[in-house]
XYZ file of C-alpha atoms in Angstrom:
599
model
C -158.004 35.267 25.944
C -154.637 35.237 27.905
C -155.862 33.775 30.828
C -157.599 31.032 28.632
C -154.290 30.425 26.831
C -152.775 26.764 27.295
C -156.054 25.254 29.058
C -154.980 21.583 29.618
C -156.175 19.408 26.911
C -157.145 15.732 26.769
C -156.226 13.354 24.386
C -159.545 11.394 23.846
C -160.258 8.346 22.414
C -164.102 6.943 21.473
C -163.327 3.236 21.550
C -161.257 3.652 25.147
C -164.137 5.419 26.473
C -166.581 2.760 25.399
C -164.298 -0.414 26.771
C -163.486 1.455 29.658
C -167.256 2.549 30.219
C -168.354 -1.759 30.066
C -165.213 -2.375 32.289
C -166.352 0.155 34.919
C -169.988 -0.904 34.760
C -169.064 -4.711 35.395
C -166.738 -3.792 37.971
C -169.647 -2.387 40.053
C -172.405 -4.864 38.953
C -169.687 -7.451 40.290
C -169.401 -5.203 43.253
C -173.017 -5.581 44.289
C -173.531 -9.430 42.654
C -170.460 -10.723 45.127
C -171.247 -8.525 47.995
C -171.705 -11.788 49.889
C -168.795 -13.288 48.980
C -166.492 -9.883 49.748
C -168.022 -9.095 52.906
C -166.926 -13.154 54.050
C -163.515 -12.417 52.755
C -163.443 -8.659 54.944
C -163.766 -10.610 58.244
C -161.078 -13.248 57.393
C -157.574 -13.161 58.476
C -157.728 -9.292 58.689
C -155.239 -7.545 61.289
C -156.559 -6.745 64.586
C -154.810 -4.994 67.648
C -154.294 -7.401 70.345
C -152.560 -6.859 73.529
C -148.861 -6.791 73.466
C -148.979 -5.952 69.658
C -146.173 -4.342 67.703
C -146.663 -1.968 65.232
C -144.507 -2.251 61.948
C -144.105 0.624 59.776
C -142.658 -0.190 56.239
C -140.180 2.318 55.058
C -140.459 1.569 51.313
C -142.282 2.474 48.534
C -144.384 6.177 47.726
C -145.582 7.865 50.832
C -147.895 10.394 49.850
C -149.560 13.631 51.860
C -152.426 11.911 52.412
C -155.236 9.333 51.128
C -156.432 10.215 47.741
C -158.753 8.616 45.578
C -157.076 5.879 43.503
C -156.739 5.823 39.593
C -154.756 2.969 38.690
C -153.138 2.798 35.510
C -152.906 0.281 32.845
C -150.098 -1.834 34.380
C -151.776 -1.693 37.554
C -154.807 -3.111 36.777
C -153.139 -5.802 34.559
C -150.999 -6.765 37.526
C -153.467 -7.426 39.824
C -152.265 -5.114 42.414
C -154.407 -2.736 43.775
C -152.975 -1.207 47.001
C -153.055 2.131 48.527
C -149.918 4.153 49.120
C -148.890 5.020 52.313
C -149.573 8.073 53.668
C -147.431 10.547 56.288
C -150.718 11.398 58.145
C -151.603 8.114 58.976
C -148.000 7.321 59.703
C -147.547 10.586 61.912
C -151.090 9.692 63.526
C -150.201 5.992 64.170
C -146.938 6.783 65.758
C -148.883 9.036 68.401
C -151.210 6.130 69.370
C -148.631 3.382 69.411
C -147.263 5.825 72.056
C -150.062 5.690 74.305
C -152.025 2.399 73.637
C -151.058 0.593 75.910
C -151.573 -2.696 73.528
C -148.826 -1.851 71.458
C -145.363 -2.603 73.059
C -142.906 -1.619 70.423
C -142.417 -0.019 66.732
C -140.828 -1.904 64.322
C -139.050 -0.435 61.299
C -138.618 -2.572 57.907
C -136.516 -0.582 56.152
C -136.027 -0.082 52.338
C -136.218 2.501 49.687
C -139.106 4.831 50.916
C -140.261 7.175 47.533
C -140.611 10.489 49.519
C -139.387 13.789 49.851
C -136.549 14.899 52.788
C -139.518 16.821 54.725
C -141.684 13.662 54.564
C -138.963 11.508 55.905
C -138.136 14.188 58.379
C -141.595 14.437 59.562
C -141.722 10.752 60.679
C -138.523 10.969 62.069
C -139.434 13.496 64.485
C -142.251 11.514 65.576
C -140.461 8.661 66.422
C -138.159 11.121 68.356
C -141.417 12.264 70.421
C -142.384 8.449 70.744
C -139.149 7.838 72.353
C -139.728 10.938 74.549
C -143.569 10.349 75.237
C -142.538 6.711 76.427
C -139.485 7.325 78.479
C -138.134 4.884 76.547
C -140.318 1.755 77.836
C -141.256 0.995 74.577
C -138.390 0.341 72.277
C -138.387 1.260 68.285
C -136.267 -1.862 66.395
C -134.996 -1.134 62.610
C -133.960 -4.128 60.397
C -132.687 -3.611 56.401
C -131.886 -5.921 53.932
C -130.122 -2.290 52.687
C -130.281 1.019 53.554
C -131.023 3.704 51.209
C -130.066 7.133 52.530
C -133.808 8.368 53.192
C -134.653 5.074 54.977
C -131.413 5.156 57.401
C -132.682 8.755 57.738
C -135.471 7.771 59.657
C -133.984 4.493 61.084
C -131.223 6.497 63.169
C -134.033 7.964 65.335
C -134.425 3.888 66.685
C -132.804 2.231 69.646
C -131.489 -0.215 67.941
C -130.548 -0.665 63.897
C -129.913 -4.042 62.391
C -128.738 -4.962 58.873
C -128.444 -8.329 56.532
C -125.010 -9.014 56.578
C -125.138 -8.959 52.347
C -126.893 -5.404 52.896
C -125.431 -1.932 51.804
C -125.408 1.132 53.815
C -126.843 3.956 51.121
C -125.502 7.185 52.616
C -123.796 9.573 49.930
C -124.866 13.057 50.636
C -127.624 14.993 48.763
C -127.992 15.600 44.794
C -130.299 16.768 42.768
C -130.288 16.336 38.804
C -132.511 17.841 35.697
C -132.433 17.349 32.237
C -131.622 20.153 29.772
C -133.534 19.889 26.563
C -132.375 23.155 24.298
C -130.260 20.065 21.979
C -133.415 17.792 21.848
C -135.615 20.883 21.113
C -133.149 22.724 18.615
C -133.655 19.221 16.301
C -137.487 19.137 17.190
C -137.635 22.724 16.001
C -139.063 23.857 18.959
C -138.029 27.588 20.113
C -138.538 29.095 24.008
C -139.370 32.585 24.387
C -138.802 33.331 27.799
C -139.595 36.335 29.924
C -139.020 36.288 33.583
C -138.096 38.674 36.612
C -135.725 37.030 39.157
C -132.137 35.917 38.789
C -132.553 32.719 40.568
C -136.163 31.849 38.429
C -134.349 28.872 36.805
C -137.256 26.901 36.050
C -137.194 28.102 32.476
C -133.901 26.881 32.133
C -134.119 22.854 31.268
C -135.696 24.736 27.996
C -133.542 27.192 26.998
C -129.906 26.100 28.059
C -127.512 23.271 27.476
C -126.640 23.284 31.034
C -127.048 24.993 34.363
C -126.585 28.584 35.173
C -124.117 29.415 37.797
C -127.100 31.289 39.513
C -128.893 28.150 39.586
C -125.702 26.066 40.572
C -125.290 28.707 43.303
C -128.725 28.494 45.025
C -128.841 25.108 45.181
C -125.134 24.298 46.365
C -126.873 26.939 49.224
C -129.988 24.564 49.629
C -128.145 20.902 49.553
C -125.868 21.899 51.764
C -128.254 23.324 54.512
C -129.958 20.374 53.969
C -127.563 17.869 54.613
C -125.909 19.817 57.259
C -129.287 19.221 59.180
C -129.526 15.483 58.530
C -126.237 15.154 59.644
C -126.188 16.421 62.538
C -129.571 14.754 63.342
C -127.999 11.107 62.435
C -125.025 12.006 64.811
C -127.377 13.484 67.649
C -129.338 9.958 67.589
C -126.262 7.524 66.929
C -124.006 8.486 69.979
C -120.145 8.960 69.424
C -120.782 9.235 65.631
C -120.047 12.776 64.751
C -120.840 14.953 61.487
C -117.492 15.230 60.562
C -116.951 11.212 61.060
C -120.650 10.822 58.803
C -118.915 13.251 56.078
C -115.493 11.314 56.309
C -117.555 8.088 55.778
C -119.385 9.057 52.723
C -116.951 11.369 50.968
C -113.640 9.468 52.096
C -114.559 5.723 52.798
C -117.447 5.939 49.921
C -119.827 3.934 52.835
C -122.623 2.950 50.550
C -120.073 0.722 48.687
C -118.320 -0.835 51.377
C -118.674 -4.673 53.237
C -121.603 -4.573 55.607
C -119.468 -4.996 58.414
C -117.799 -1.425 58.113
C -121.270 -0.133 58.991
C -121.313 -1.862 62.367
C -117.253 -0.560 62.892
C -118.375 2.555 61.822
C -121.241 2.802 64.705
C -123.971 3.340 61.787
C -125.469 -0.094 63.080
C -125.817 -2.091 65.688
C -125.282 -5.242 64.579
C -125.456 -7.404 61.128
C -128.388 -10.434 61.343
C -130.693 -11.921 58.749
C -134.628 -11.044 58.751
C -135.151 -14.032 60.536
C -133.396 -13.136 63.587
C -135.551 -10.361 64.066
C -138.481 -12.356 65.257
C -136.693 -13.792 68.295
C -135.389 -10.252 69.293
C -139.373 -8.876 68.745
C -140.433 -11.904 70.565
C -138.149 -10.857 73.692
C -139.181 -7.294 73.717
C -143.367 -8.772 73.429
C -142.783 -11.196 75.757
C -144.559 -13.892 73.079
C -143.495 -17.171 71.496
C -142.042 -15.921 68.085
C -145.119 -17.797 66.059
C -147.567 -15.361 68.316
C -146.043 -12.394 67.656
C -148.918 -9.705 66.200
C -147.887 -7.114 63.996
C -150.225 -4.489 63.173
C -150.062 -1.943 60.317
C -150.337 1.983 60.995
C -153.986 1.909 58.969
C -155.339 -1.075 61.309
C -153.673 1.202 64.611
C -155.750 4.242 63.383
C -158.845 2.641 61.948
C -161.746 4.043 63.581
C -160.340 6.652 65.649
C -158.320 8.593 62.901
C -157.791 12.247 64.339
C -158.840 14.335 61.359
C -162.642 13.144 60.877
C -164.533 15.707 63.473
C -166.892 17.292 60.606
C -169.785 17.864 62.912
C -167.724 19.073 65.974
C -168.387 22.964 67.352
C -164.889 23.220 68.074
C -163.329 22.312 64.905
C -159.737 22.982 63.510
C -159.759 22.211 60.167
C -157.068 21.402 58.051
C -157.102 22.119 54.693
C -154.586 20.538 52.018
C -153.578 21.894 49.164
C -151.105 19.531 47.491
C -149.719 19.480 43.777
C -148.811 22.245 41.290
C -151.283 24.770 41.041
C -153.434 24.350 37.988
C -156.713 25.361 36.397
C -159.256 22.970 35.514
C -157.100 19.331 36.667
C -158.444 17.526 39.243
C -154.966 15.931 40.260
C -153.416 18.850 41.054
C -154.496 21.921 42.931
C -157.470 23.440 40.942
C -158.453 27.064 42.481
C -162.062 26.250 40.871
C -162.280 23.284 43.721
C -160.394 24.613 46.448
C -161.969 28.314 46.824
C -165.491 27.104 47.189
C -164.078 24.816 50.410
C -162.553 27.807 51.845
C -165.307 30.117 51.760
C -167.737 27.812 53.080
C -165.163 26.632 55.825
C -164.846 30.777 56.463
C -168.992 30.336 56.544
C -169.344 27.993 58.760
C -169.328 28.588 62.426
C -168.310 25.095 63.577
C -164.722 26.110 62.358
C -163.085 27.858 64.535
C -159.890 27.772 62.875
C -157.798 26.898 59.789
C -154.440 25.242 59.187
C -153.256 25.129 55.363
C -151.174 21.910 54.786
C -149.150 23.587 51.755
C -146.839 20.824 49.551
C -146.999 22.203 45.937
C -143.951 24.250 43.860
C -146.264 26.661 42.701
C -147.890 27.061 39.129
C -150.648 28.639 37.445
C -150.625 32.687 38.937
C -153.769 33.296 38.112
C -155.246 30.328 40.549
C -152.733 31.151 43.305
C -154.296 34.495 43.359
C -157.421 33.002 43.577
C -156.662 30.735 46.399
C -154.958 33.945 48.123
C -157.875 35.987 47.997
C -160.216 33.573 49.356
C -157.660 32.853 52.227
C -158.050 36.844 52.968
C -161.902 36.287 53.064
C -161.152 33.419 55.518
C -159.469 35.560 58.043
C -161.905 38.466 57.439
C -164.283 36.308 59.620
C -161.811 36.763 62.540
C -160.487 33.179 62.473
C -157.005 32.511 62.821
C -155.480 30.804 59.554
C -151.988 29.000 60.139
C -149.643 27.450 57.051
C -148.017 24.303 57.405
C -145.742 23.795 54.700
C -144.793 19.737 53.782
C -142.103 18.974 51.146
C -142.366 22.194 49.121
C -144.251 25.225 49.457
C -142.398 27.712 47.230
C -143.521 30.166 44.341
C -147.280 29.863 43.828
C -147.022 27.783 46.864
C -145.920 30.223 48.975
C -147.765 33.106 47.913
C -150.813 31.337 48.816
C -148.959 30.859 52.324
C -147.831 34.616 52.668
C -150.642 35.988 54.378
C -151.116 33.492 57.522
C -150.857 34.674 60.757
C -148.232 32.055 61.382
C -146.142 29.740 58.732
C -144.680 26.446 59.923
C -142.483 24.337 57.837
C -140.385 21.775 58.352
C -136.723 22.105 58.718
C -136.344 19.881 55.585
C -138.985 22.289 53.316
C -138.177 23.717 50.194
C -139.759 27.369 50.162
C -139.108 30.856 48.814
C -138.621 30.806 44.980
C -140.531 34.511 45.032
C -140.618 35.304 41.056
C -142.558 35.178 38.042
C -141.878 33.868 34.836
C -143.502 33.225 30.939
C -142.350 30.380 28.765
C -144.000 30.875 25.337
C -143.319 27.729 22.986
C -142.742 28.639 19.453
C -143.589 25.722 16.885
C -142.805 27.201 13.607
C -139.856 25.271 13.202
C -141.325 21.859 13.696
C -143.785 22.927 11.008
C -141.106 23.982 8.945
C -139.594 20.509 9.218
C -143.391 18.679 8.381
C -143.812 21.018 5.801
C -146.857 22.720 7.500
C -147.506 26.366 6.765
C -150.112 28.312 8.715
C -151.976 31.033 7.212
C -153.865 33.374 9.535
C -156.295 36.390 8.682
C -156.982 38.922 11.372
C -158.422 42.379 12.305
C -155.933 43.600 14.392
C -151.949 42.927 14.797
C -152.132 41.226 18.132
C -155.605 38.895 17.490
C -153.341 35.702 17.582
C -150.926 37.016 20.037
C -149.544 35.040 21.556
C -149.076 32.673 19.079
C -147.107 29.306 18.822
C -146.510 29.186 15.392
C -144.633 32.117 14.973
C -141.992 33.801 17.378
C -142.722 36.985 18.924
C -141.324 40.042 18.023
C -139.860 43.011 20.047
C -143.355 44.722 20.799
C -144.630 41.492 21.606
C -141.801 40.590 24.059
C -141.955 44.070 25.348
C -145.852 43.723 26.311
C -145.123 39.928 27.822
C -142.146 41.290 29.915
C -144.418 43.765 31.501
C -146.931 41.725 32.192
C -144.439 39.802 34.090
C -143.124 42.203 35.959
C -146.572 43.607 37.202
C -147.174 39.954 38.624
C -143.574 39.731 40.127
C -144.431 43.780 41.970
C -147.971 42.115 42.946
C -146.113 38.921 44.270
C -143.272 40.855 45.928
C -145.985 43.400 47.372
C -147.974 40.894 48.613
C -145.342 39.036 50.655
C -144.340 42.688 52.081
C -147.372 43.416 53.575
C -148.515 39.821 54.641
C -145.271 39.509 56.370
C -144.708 42.899 57.655
C -141.860 43.405 55.987
C -140.174 46.502 54.070
C -140.420 46.041 50.112
C -136.530 46.671 49.573
C -136.250 43.270 52.023
C -138.335 41.217 49.992
C -136.560 42.612 46.628
C -133.292 41.149 48.341
C -134.490 37.479 49.329
C -137.073 37.209 46.303
C -135.523 36.939 42.736
C -136.917 33.722 42.248
C -134.397 31.878 44.719
C -135.581 28.877 46.651
C -134.860 28.655 50.468
C -134.531 25.318 52.958
C -136.895 26.164 56.105
C -133.879 26.508 58.126
C -132.918 29.621 56.390
C -136.178 30.886 55.420
C -137.252 31.165 59.130
C -133.918 33.043 59.422
C -134.598 35.491 56.701
C -138.583 36.129 57.779
C -140.189 33.901 55.176
C -141.241 31.282 57.935
C -142.228 31.784 61.702
C -141.304 28.259 63.169
C -139.765 25.392 62.590
C -142.534 22.588 63.536
C -145.038 19.721 62.113
C -148.743 19.833 61.162
C -149.724 18.765 64.464
C -147.751 21.658 65.866
C -149.403 24.464 63.513
C -153.275 22.989 64.455
C -152.219 23.286 68.271
C -150.824 26.609 67.611
C -154.514 27.450 65.632
C -156.669 26.032 68.323
C -154.680 27.761 71.188
C -155.032 31.223 69.259
C -159.114 30.383 68.542
C -159.175 30.352 72.546
C -159.839 26.028 72.121
C -156.631 25.109 73.783
C -156.634 21.385 74.521
C -160.204 21.074 73.760
C -160.275 20.697 69.824
C -161.305 18.416 67.300
C -159.749 18.138 63.774
C -161.593 17.922 60.507
C -159.411 17.505 57.230
C -160.454 18.736 53.701
C -161.769 18.258 50.992
C -163.229 15.044 52.210
C -162.066 11.824 50.702
C -164.284 10.688 48.461
C -163.430 6.644 47.866
C -163.087 5.840 43.706
C -164.496 2.238 42.515
C -161.386 1.154 42.760
C -160.940 2.053 46.469
C -164.431 -0.232 46.596
C -163.208 -2.863 44.808
C -159.925 -2.946 47.285
C -161.580 -1.921 50.642
C -163.644 -4.877 49.855
C -160.357 -7.263 49.370
C -161.246 -8.252 46.464
C -158.080 -7.704 43.913
C -158.072 -6.957 40.410
C -157.241 -10.179 39.451
C -160.270 -11.788 41.016
C -162.130 -9.288 39.338
C -160.568 -9.903 36.063
C -161.613 -13.562 36.254
C -165.029 -12.926 37.573
C -165.846 -10.374 34.586
C -164.247 -13.065 32.040
C -166.345 -16.012 33.627
C -169.063 -13.971 32.403
C -168.197 -14.413 28.657
C -166.638 -11.587 28.444
C -164.182 -12.197 25.698
C -161.159 -9.771 26.838
C -160.373 -7.056 29.605
C -159.927 -3.684 27.331
C -158.635 -0.560 29.104
C -156.044 2.550 27.727
C -154.298 4.654 29.943
C -155.488 8.166 28.883
C -152.827 10.556 29.317
C -153.465 14.045 28.939
C -151.384 16.795 27.659
C -150.509 19.304 29.970
C -149.490 22.653 28.681
C -149.463 25.133 31.241
C -150.560 28.602 31.028
C -147.846 30.921 29.792
C -147.248 32.778 32.844
C -146.177 30.897 35.890
C -145.265 31.005 39.863
C -143.600 27.943 39.576
C -140.169 26.960 41.449
C -137.566 24.988 39.562
C -138.646 21.195 38.932
C -135.854 19.505 40.666
C -135.715 16.136 43.108
C -133.428 16.131 45.765
C -132.397 12.468 46.242
C -131.905 10.415 49.248
């Protein structure tokens, strides 16, 4: 019963479903009915890779791990904008392609405020560093920003030249992380959370039971952020010659460069020159050897179209890259659902064409049960004698580390957050809320534990003891798995566990990570381990299956046009509802604290 407690609940409205179904039906009919017009629009005005083109990478907005089916919410639909977010895999591959493609003469970084974690931004930056090495400086990278966020500047610091608008700001401020502590609010609502956990640093439960951050939680964040900031400022200083790491700290803490005049960024050596954006075309034209009006800019998706590196599903020399992104949840397709992922792993294990697997993990953890199912499936894959590597993205912590631990080799970006080896149980009690509402719950049962755990009454001492033993057993399983998989003594694992999160830099030193490297590094290692050397192909799983929204987008028909088309067929009004899921997790979790590191 406990394993099925608090499954995801769907709040559904019959009217919304009907309206949505009618709308989708209309959309599909229009897709076919207007196919001729759409075909014309696809061929008109699209980007093309021509001689002396410039790859333009926009560092602004969300950057996701890989492409996923579009599921726009109501605000996006009504705005008439239907755009897929940029993805790390496409950006990375486009930079590698630009290095070897004779039609590309330069890369232009248009910098704003990317919504991405440090590891994602560092992965892009490392590709740019590799581009400069591969081209020997013959192909230039120019970066421009009306203003720079810390994240976009970190990436742009790898460019040959950096330009900023004279009215722009340089957003270097160091790293920070904030979280909301909700005990006061929950007390007012009459909601009480009872906690059972193992791990001094397992702080994911704190926002529900404390008014402020505990000292162990603060200590681990101080260490984590300090290590990551040390890496970031070192990389910037190595790229911007004459700018030391100590100087960067001084600019941030003493000079408050984020609030200084733009000229201060030039004087400090952060920026090469202050120019308005229109001037950039002149500089790019000089590099391309073209007139400004004849400059040809191409996006990452255009450059890699038709030759994406991860689509070789029929190759007999195949290295599979399996993406495990999001929270490990049961029955939720938008996260890591073991019910979907495990069959894919088993299929890859049994497929003779697949010679090795790289598991790309970008997860803060989640369900203990789901983690164990995925871990067992990966064990089965290895039983076939095929190499397994893990490539860690932004996060591979708690349950994310559970599924990573048994890999033959673990690769991580230096700014990956990992570890968090710990277990907790978080059980809500809504009795206080019901009392405030004047609601009483009457129960009849055959046994004292028939309704245990219940969300309508607090746990007694016996029940808390049972839950603690349950969590202790899970923690022992977790640490034992890490000790076995990483070939470490159990005592050493216990010393670095305790639910503590680590940067990959530290994780490599203490034995939780083998190598600091990219997804490409993991793929190449796996291919070599499988005896394929450089003669291999790559296929990414699960295979991308476009939604109807993707078909509309790829057909270049905007949502505004679709809305007009539907209304022109005597539809009185277009109704859609944003259906929200009330996400209640399993009571026992292997999940890292919920925090976001601000760049």
